[in-house]
PDB file of C-alpha atoms and ligand atoms in Angstrom:
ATOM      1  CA  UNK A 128      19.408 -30.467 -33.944  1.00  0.00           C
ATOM      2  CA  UNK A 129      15.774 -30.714 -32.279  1.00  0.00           C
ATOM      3  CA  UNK A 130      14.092 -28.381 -29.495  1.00  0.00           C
ATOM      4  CA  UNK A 131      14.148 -31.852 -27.475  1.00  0.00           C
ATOM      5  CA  UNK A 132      17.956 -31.564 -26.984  1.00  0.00           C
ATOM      6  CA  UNK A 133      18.746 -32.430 -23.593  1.00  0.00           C
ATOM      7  CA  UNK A 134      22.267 -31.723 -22.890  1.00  0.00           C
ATOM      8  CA  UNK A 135      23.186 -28.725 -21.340  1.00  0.00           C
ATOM      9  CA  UNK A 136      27.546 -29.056 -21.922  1.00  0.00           C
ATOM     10  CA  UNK A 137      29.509 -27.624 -18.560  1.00  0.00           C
ATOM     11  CA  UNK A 138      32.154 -25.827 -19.619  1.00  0.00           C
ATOM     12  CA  UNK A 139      34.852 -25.974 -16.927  1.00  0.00           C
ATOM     13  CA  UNK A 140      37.488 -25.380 -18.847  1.00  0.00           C
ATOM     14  CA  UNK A 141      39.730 -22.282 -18.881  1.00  0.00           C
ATOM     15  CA  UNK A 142      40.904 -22.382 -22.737  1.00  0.00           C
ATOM     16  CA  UNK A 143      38.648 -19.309 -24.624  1.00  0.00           C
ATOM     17  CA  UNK A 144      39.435 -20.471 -28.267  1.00  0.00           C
ATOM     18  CA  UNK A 145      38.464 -24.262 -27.026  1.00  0.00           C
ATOM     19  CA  UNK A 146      35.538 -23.228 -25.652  1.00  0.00           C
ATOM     20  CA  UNK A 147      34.094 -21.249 -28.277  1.00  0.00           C
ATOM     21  CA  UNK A 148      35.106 -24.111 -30.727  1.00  0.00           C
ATOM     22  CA  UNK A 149      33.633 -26.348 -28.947  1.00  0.00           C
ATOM     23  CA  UNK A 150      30.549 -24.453 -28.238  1.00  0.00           C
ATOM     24  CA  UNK A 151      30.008 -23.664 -32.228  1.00  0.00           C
ATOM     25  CA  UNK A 152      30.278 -27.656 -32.746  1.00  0.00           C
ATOM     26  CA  UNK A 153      28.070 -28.678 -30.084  1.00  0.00           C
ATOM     27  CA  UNK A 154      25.176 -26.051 -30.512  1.00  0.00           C
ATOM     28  CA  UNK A 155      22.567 -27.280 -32.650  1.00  0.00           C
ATOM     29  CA  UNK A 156      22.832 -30.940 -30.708  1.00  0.00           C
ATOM     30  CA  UNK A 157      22.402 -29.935 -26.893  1.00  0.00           C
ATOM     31  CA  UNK A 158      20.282 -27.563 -25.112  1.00  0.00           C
ATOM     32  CA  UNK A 159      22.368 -25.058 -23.987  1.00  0.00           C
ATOM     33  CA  UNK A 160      25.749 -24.222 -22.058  1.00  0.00           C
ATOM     34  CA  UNK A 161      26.922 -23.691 -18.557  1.00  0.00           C
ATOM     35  CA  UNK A 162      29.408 -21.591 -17.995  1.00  0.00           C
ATOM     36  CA  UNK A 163      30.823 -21.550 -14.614  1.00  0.00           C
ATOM     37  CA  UNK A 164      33.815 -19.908 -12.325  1.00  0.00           C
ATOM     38  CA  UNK A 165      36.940 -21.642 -14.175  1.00  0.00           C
ATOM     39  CA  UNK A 166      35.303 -20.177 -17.340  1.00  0.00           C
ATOM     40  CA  UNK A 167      34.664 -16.873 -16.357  1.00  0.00           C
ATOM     41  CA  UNK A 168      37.928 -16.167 -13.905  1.00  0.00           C
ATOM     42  CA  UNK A 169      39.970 -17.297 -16.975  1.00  0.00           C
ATOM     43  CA  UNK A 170      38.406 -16.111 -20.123  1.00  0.00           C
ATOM     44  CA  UNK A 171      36.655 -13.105 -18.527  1.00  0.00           C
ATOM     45  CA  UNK A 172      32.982 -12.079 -18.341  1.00  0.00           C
ATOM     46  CA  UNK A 173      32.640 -11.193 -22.008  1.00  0.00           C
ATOM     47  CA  UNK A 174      32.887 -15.134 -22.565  1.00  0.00           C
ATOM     48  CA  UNK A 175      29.236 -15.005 -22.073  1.00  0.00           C
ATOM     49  CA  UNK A 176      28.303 -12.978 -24.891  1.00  0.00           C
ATOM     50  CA  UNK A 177      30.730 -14.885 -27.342  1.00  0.00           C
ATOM     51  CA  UNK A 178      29.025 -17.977 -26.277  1.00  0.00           C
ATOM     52  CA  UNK A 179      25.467 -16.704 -26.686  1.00  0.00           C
ATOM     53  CA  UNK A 180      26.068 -16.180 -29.888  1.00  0.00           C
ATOM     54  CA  UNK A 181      26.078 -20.212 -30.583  1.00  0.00           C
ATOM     55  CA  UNK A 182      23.800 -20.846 -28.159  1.00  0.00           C
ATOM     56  CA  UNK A 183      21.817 -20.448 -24.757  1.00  0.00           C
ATOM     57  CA  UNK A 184      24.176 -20.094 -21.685  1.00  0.00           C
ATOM     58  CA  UNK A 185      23.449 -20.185 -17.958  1.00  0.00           C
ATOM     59  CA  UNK A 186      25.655 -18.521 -15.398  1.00  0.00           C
ATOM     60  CA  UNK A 187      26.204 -20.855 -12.966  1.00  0.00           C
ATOM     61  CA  UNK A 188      27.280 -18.190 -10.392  1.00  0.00           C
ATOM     62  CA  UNK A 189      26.134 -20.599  -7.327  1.00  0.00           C
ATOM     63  CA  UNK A 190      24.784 -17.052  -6.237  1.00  0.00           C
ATOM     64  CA  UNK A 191      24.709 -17.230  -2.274  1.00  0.00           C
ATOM     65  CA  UNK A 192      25.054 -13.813  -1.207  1.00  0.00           C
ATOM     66  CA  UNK A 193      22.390 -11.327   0.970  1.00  0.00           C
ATOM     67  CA  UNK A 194      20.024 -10.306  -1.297  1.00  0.00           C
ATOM     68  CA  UNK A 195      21.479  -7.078  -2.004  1.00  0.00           C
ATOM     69  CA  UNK A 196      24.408  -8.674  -3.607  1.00  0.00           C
ATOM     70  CA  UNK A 197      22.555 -11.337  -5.221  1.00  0.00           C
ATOM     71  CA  UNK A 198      20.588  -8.693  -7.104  1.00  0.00           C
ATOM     72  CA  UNK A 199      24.051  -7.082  -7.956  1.00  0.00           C
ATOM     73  CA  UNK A 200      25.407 -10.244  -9.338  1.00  0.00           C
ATOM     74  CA  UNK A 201      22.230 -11.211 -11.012  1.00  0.00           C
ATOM     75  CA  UNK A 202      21.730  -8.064 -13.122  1.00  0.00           C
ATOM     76  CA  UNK A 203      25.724  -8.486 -14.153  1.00  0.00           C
ATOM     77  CA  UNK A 204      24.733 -11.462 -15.487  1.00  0.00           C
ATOM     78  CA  UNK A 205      21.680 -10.259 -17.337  1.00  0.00           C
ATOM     79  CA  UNK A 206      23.808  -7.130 -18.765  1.00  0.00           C
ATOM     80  CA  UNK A 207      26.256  -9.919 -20.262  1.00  0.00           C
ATOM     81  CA  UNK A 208      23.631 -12.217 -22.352  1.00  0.00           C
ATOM     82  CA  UNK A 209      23.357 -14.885 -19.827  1.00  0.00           C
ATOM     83  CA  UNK A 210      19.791 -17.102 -20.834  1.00  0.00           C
ATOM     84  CA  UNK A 211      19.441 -18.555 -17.346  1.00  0.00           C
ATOM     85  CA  UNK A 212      21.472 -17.834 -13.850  1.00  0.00           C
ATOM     86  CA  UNK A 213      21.922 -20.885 -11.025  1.00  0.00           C
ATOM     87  CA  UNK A 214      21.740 -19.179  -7.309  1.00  0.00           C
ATOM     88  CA  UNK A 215      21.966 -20.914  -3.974  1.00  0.00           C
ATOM     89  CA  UNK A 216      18.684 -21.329  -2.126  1.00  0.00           C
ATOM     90  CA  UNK A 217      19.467 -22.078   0.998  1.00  0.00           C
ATOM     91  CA  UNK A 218      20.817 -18.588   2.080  1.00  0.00           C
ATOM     92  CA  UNK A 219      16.993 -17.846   2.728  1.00  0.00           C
ATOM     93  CA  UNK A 220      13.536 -16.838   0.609  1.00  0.00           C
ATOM     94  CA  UNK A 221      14.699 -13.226   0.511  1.00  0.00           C
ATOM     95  CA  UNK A 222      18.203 -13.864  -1.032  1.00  0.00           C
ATOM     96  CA  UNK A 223      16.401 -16.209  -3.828  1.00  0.00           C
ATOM     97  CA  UNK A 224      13.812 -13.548  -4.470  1.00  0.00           C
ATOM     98  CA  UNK A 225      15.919 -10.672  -5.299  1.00  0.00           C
ATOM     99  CA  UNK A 226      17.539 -13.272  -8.021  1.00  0.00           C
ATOM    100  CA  UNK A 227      14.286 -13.630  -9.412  1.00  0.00           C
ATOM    101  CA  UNK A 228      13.264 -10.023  -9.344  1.00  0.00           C
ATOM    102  CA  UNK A 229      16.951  -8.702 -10.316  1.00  0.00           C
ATOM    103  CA  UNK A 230      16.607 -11.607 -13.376  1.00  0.00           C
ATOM    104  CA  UNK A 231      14.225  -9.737 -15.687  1.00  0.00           C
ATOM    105  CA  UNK A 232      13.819 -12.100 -18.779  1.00  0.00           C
ATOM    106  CA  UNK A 233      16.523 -14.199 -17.359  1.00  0.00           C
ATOM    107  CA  UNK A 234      15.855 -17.893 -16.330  1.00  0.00           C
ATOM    108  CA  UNK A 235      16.566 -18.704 -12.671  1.00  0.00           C
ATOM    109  CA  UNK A 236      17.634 -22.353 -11.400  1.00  0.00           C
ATOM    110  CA  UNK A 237      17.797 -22.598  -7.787  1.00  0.00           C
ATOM    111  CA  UNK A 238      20.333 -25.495  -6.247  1.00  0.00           C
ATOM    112  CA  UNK A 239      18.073 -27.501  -3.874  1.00  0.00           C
ATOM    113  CA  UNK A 240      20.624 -30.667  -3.480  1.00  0.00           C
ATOM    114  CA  UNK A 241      23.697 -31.374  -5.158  1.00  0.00           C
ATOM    115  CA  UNK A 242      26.119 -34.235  -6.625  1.00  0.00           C
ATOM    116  CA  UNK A 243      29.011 -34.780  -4.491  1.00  0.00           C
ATOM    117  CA  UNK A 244      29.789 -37.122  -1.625  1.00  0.00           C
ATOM    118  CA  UNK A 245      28.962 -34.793   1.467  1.00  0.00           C
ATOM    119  CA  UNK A 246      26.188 -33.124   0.341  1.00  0.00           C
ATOM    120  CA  UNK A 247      23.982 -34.815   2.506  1.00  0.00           C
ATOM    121  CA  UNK A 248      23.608 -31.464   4.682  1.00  0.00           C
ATOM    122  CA  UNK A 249      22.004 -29.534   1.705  1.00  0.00           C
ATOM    123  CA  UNK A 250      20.004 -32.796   0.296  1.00  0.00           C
ATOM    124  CA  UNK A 251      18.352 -33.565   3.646  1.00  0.00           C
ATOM    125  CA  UNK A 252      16.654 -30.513   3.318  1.00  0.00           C
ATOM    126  CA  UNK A 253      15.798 -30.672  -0.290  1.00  0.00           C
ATOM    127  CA  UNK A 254      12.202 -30.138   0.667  1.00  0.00           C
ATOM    128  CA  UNK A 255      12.692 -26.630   1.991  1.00  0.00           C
ATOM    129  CA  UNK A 256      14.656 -25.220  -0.261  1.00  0.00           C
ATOM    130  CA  UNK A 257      12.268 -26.560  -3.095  1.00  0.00           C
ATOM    131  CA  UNK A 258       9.593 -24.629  -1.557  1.00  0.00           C
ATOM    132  CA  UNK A 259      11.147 -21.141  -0.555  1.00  0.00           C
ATOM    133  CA  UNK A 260      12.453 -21.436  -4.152  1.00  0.00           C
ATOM    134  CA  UNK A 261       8.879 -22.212  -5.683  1.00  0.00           C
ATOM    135  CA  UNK A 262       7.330 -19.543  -3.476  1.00  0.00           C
ATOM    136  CA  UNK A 263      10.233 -16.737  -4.580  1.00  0.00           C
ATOM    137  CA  UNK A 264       9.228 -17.779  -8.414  1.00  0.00           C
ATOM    138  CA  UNK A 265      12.295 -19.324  -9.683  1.00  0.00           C
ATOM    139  CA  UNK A 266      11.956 -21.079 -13.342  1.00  0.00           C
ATOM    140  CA  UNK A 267      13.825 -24.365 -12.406  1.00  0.00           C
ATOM    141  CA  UNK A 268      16.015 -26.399 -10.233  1.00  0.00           C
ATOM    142  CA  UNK A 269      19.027 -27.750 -10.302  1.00  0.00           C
ATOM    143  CA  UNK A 270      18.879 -31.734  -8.482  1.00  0.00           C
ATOM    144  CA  UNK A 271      21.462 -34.581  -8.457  1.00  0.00           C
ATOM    145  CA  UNK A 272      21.168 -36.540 -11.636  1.00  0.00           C
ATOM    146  CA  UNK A 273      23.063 -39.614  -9.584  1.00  0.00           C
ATOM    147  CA  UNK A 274      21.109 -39.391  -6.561  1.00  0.00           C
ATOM    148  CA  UNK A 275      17.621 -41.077  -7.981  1.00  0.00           C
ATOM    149  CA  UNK A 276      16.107 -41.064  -4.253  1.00  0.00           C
ATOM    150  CA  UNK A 277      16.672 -36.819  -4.196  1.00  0.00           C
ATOM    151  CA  UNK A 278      16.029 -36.375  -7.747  1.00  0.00           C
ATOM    152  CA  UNK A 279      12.562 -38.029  -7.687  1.00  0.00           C
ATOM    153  CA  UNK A 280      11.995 -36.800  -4.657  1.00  0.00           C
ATOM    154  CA  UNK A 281      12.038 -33.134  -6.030  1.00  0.00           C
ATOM    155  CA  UNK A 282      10.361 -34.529  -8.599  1.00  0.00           C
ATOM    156  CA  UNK A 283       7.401 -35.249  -6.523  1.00  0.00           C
ATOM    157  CA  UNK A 284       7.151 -31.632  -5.025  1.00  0.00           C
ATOM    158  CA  UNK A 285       7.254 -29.708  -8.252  1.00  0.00           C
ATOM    159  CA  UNK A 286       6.444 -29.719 -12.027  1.00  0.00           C
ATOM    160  CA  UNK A 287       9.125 -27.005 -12.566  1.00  0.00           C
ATOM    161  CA  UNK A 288      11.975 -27.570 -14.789  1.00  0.00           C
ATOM    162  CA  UNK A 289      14.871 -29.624 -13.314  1.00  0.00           C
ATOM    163  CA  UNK A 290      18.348 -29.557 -14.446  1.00  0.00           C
ATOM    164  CA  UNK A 291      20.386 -32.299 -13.433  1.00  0.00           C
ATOM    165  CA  UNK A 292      24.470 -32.819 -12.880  1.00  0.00           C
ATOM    166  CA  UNK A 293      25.911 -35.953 -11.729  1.00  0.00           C
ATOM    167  CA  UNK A 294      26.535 -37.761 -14.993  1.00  0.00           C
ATOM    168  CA  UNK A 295      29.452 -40.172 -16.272  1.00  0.00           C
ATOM    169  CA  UNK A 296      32.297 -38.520 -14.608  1.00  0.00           C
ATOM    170  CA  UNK A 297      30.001 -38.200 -11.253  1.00  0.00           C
ATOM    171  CA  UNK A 298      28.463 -41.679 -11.426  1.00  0.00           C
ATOM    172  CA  UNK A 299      24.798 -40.895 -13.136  1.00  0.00           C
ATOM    173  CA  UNK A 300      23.299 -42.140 -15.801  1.00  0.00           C
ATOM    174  CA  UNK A 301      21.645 -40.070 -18.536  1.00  0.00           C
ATOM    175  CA  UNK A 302      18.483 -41.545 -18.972  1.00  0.00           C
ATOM    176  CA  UNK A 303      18.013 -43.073 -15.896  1.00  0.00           C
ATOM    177  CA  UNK A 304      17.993 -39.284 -14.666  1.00  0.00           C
ATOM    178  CA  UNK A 305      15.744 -38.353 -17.646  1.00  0.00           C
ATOM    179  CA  UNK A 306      13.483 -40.752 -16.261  1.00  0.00           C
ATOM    180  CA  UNK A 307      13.736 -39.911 -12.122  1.00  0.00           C
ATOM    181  CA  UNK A 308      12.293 -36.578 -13.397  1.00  0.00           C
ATOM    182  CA  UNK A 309      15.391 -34.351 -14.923  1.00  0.00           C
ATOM    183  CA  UNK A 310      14.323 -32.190 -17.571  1.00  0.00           C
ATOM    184  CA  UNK A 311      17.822 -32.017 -18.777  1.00  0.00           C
ATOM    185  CA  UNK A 312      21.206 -33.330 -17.951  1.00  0.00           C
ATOM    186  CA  UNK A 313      23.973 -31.258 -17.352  1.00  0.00           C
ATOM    187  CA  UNK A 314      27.151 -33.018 -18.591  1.00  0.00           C
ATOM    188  CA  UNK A 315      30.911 -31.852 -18.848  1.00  0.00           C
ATOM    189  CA  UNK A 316      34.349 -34.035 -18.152  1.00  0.00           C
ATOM    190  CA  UNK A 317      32.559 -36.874 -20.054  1.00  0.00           C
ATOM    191  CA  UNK A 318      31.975 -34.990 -23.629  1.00  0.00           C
ATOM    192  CA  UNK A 319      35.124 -32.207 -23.030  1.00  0.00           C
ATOM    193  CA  UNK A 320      37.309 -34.933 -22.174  1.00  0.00           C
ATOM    194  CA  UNK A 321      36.694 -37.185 -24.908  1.00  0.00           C
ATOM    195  CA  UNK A 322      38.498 -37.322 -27.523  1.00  0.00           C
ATOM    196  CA  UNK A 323      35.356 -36.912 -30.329  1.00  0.00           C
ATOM    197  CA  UNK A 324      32.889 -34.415 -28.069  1.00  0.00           C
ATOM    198  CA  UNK A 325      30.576 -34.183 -30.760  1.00  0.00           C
ATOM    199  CA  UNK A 326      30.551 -38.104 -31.430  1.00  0.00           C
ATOM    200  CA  UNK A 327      29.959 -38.502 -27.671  1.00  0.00           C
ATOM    201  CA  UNK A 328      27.011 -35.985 -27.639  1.00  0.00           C
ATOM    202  CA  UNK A 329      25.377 -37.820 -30.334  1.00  0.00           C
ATOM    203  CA  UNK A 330      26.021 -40.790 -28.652  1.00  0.00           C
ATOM    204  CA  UNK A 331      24.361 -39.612 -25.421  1.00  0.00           C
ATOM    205  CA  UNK A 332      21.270 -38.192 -27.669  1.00  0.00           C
ATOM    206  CA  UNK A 333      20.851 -41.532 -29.485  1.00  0.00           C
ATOM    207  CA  UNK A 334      20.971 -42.936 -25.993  1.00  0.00           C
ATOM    208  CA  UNK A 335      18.527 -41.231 -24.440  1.00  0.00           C
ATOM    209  CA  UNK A 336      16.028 -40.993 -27.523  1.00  0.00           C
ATOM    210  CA  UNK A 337      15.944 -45.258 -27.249  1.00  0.00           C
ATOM    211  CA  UNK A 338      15.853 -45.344 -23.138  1.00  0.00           C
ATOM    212  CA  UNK A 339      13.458 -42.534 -22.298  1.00  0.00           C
ATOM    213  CA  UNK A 340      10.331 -43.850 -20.992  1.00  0.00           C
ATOM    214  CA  UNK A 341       7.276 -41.000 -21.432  1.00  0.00           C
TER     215      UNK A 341
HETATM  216  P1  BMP B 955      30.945 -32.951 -14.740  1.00  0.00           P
HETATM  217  O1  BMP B 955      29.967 -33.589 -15.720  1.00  0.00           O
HETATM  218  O2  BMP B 955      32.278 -32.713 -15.365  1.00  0.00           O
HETATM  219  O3  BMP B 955      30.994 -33.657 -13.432  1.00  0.00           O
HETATM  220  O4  BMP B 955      30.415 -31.467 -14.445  1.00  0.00           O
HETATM  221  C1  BMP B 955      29.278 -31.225 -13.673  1.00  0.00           C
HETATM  222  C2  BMP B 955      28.978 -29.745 -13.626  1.00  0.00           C
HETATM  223  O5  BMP B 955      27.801 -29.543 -12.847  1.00  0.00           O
HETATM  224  C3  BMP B 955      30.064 -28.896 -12.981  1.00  0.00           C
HETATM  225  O6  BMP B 955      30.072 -27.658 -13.667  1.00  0.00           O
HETATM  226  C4  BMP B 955      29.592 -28.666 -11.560  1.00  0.00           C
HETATM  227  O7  BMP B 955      30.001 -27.422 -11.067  1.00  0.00           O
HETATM  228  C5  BMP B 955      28.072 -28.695 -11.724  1.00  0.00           C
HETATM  229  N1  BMP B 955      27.341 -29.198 -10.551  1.00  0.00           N
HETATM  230  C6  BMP B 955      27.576 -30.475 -10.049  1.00  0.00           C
HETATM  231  O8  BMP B 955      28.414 -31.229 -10.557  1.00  0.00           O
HETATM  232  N2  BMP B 955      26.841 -30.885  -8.977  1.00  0.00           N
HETATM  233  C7  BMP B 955      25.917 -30.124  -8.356  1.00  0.00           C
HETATM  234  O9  BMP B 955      25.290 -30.565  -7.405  1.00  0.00           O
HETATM  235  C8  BMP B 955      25.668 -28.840  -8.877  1.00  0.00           C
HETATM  236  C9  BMP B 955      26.387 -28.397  -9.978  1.00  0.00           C
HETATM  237  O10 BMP B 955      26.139 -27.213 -10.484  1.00  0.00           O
END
């Protein structure tokens, strides 16, 4: 649809043929894909490129590995079409930066909190990882869409890009997370689970073109 497309679709499903169908329906109304372990370990790496073909797709490879390892992953990813690649960050500034130099024209995200009940351990130091990852030269973040306190928080430390998960099936609200600071919302049960995903993605869009405040 529009470069202001601000879903990025998580596709944690393990069906290839659903995926790509879904992916060619979706594409010119969201932002991009995410593709993450379920994907990969059941349709295989080459899911990537067949995806990319539609559309943008980030690995999200939670890379958290030494840095020798990370690079290895990282330039895997690269080799297969990824767009953009989501590491750890709080395996240490050297881990991080050999994702960013192993990433080449790739995108890095780095996790500095996340979603789910019990991640208070990472959140709490939110702060930190935001600025190891801002000093190794990462693109973006990744920060909980339903956790406005953390989101807005990174927010406040960084004008980088922030990708945010969390929504409908985790609790969060699209455009209340548009407006804590997200850049983009990373959404999966709640389209791939409904039984229209392409109504329910122009739903969300109309939803957050009315509610965003700028
Ligand atoms: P869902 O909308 O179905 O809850 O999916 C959220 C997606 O975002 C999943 O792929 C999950 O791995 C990812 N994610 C998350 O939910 N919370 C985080 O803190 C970080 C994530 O990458």
């Amino acid at each position: 649809m529009s470069s202001s497309n601000k879903i990025i679709m998580a596709l944690d499903i393990e069906d290839k043929d659903r995926t790509i169908d879904l992916t060619r329906t979706l594409a010119k109304d969201i932002f991009a894909v995410k593709v993450n372990w379920p994907l990969i370990l059941s349709a295989g790496p080459g899911i990537i490129k067949d995806l990319s073909g539609f559309t943008k797709v980030i690995c999200d490879f939670k890379v958290a590995d030494i840095p020798y390892t990370n690079g290895l992953i990282t330039e895997l990813a690269e080799r297969l079409g990824a767009w953009g690649i989501i590491s750890h960050s709080f395996t240490g500034f050297e881990s991080i930066s050999e994702v960013v130099k192993k990433a080449c024209n790739m995108k890095v995200f780095s996790v500095v909190a996340m979603s789910h009940p019990g991640s208070d351990m990472i959140n709490r130091n939110a702060d930190r990882l935001v600025e190891i990852s801002e000093r190794a030269g990462v693109y973006g973040f990744v920060a909980p869409g339903n956790n406005p306190e953390t989101l807005r928080k990174v927010r406040a430390m960084s004008e980088k890009i922030i990708i945010s998960p969390g929504i409908g099936a985790q609790g969060g609200d699209a455009a209340a997370a548009i407006n804590d600071g997200a850049d983009y919302i990373i959404i999966g049960r709640s389209i791939y689970e409904s039984s229209d995903p392409l109504a329910t993605v122009e739903t969300i869009n109309k939803q957050l073109s009315d509610n965003i405040k700028y």
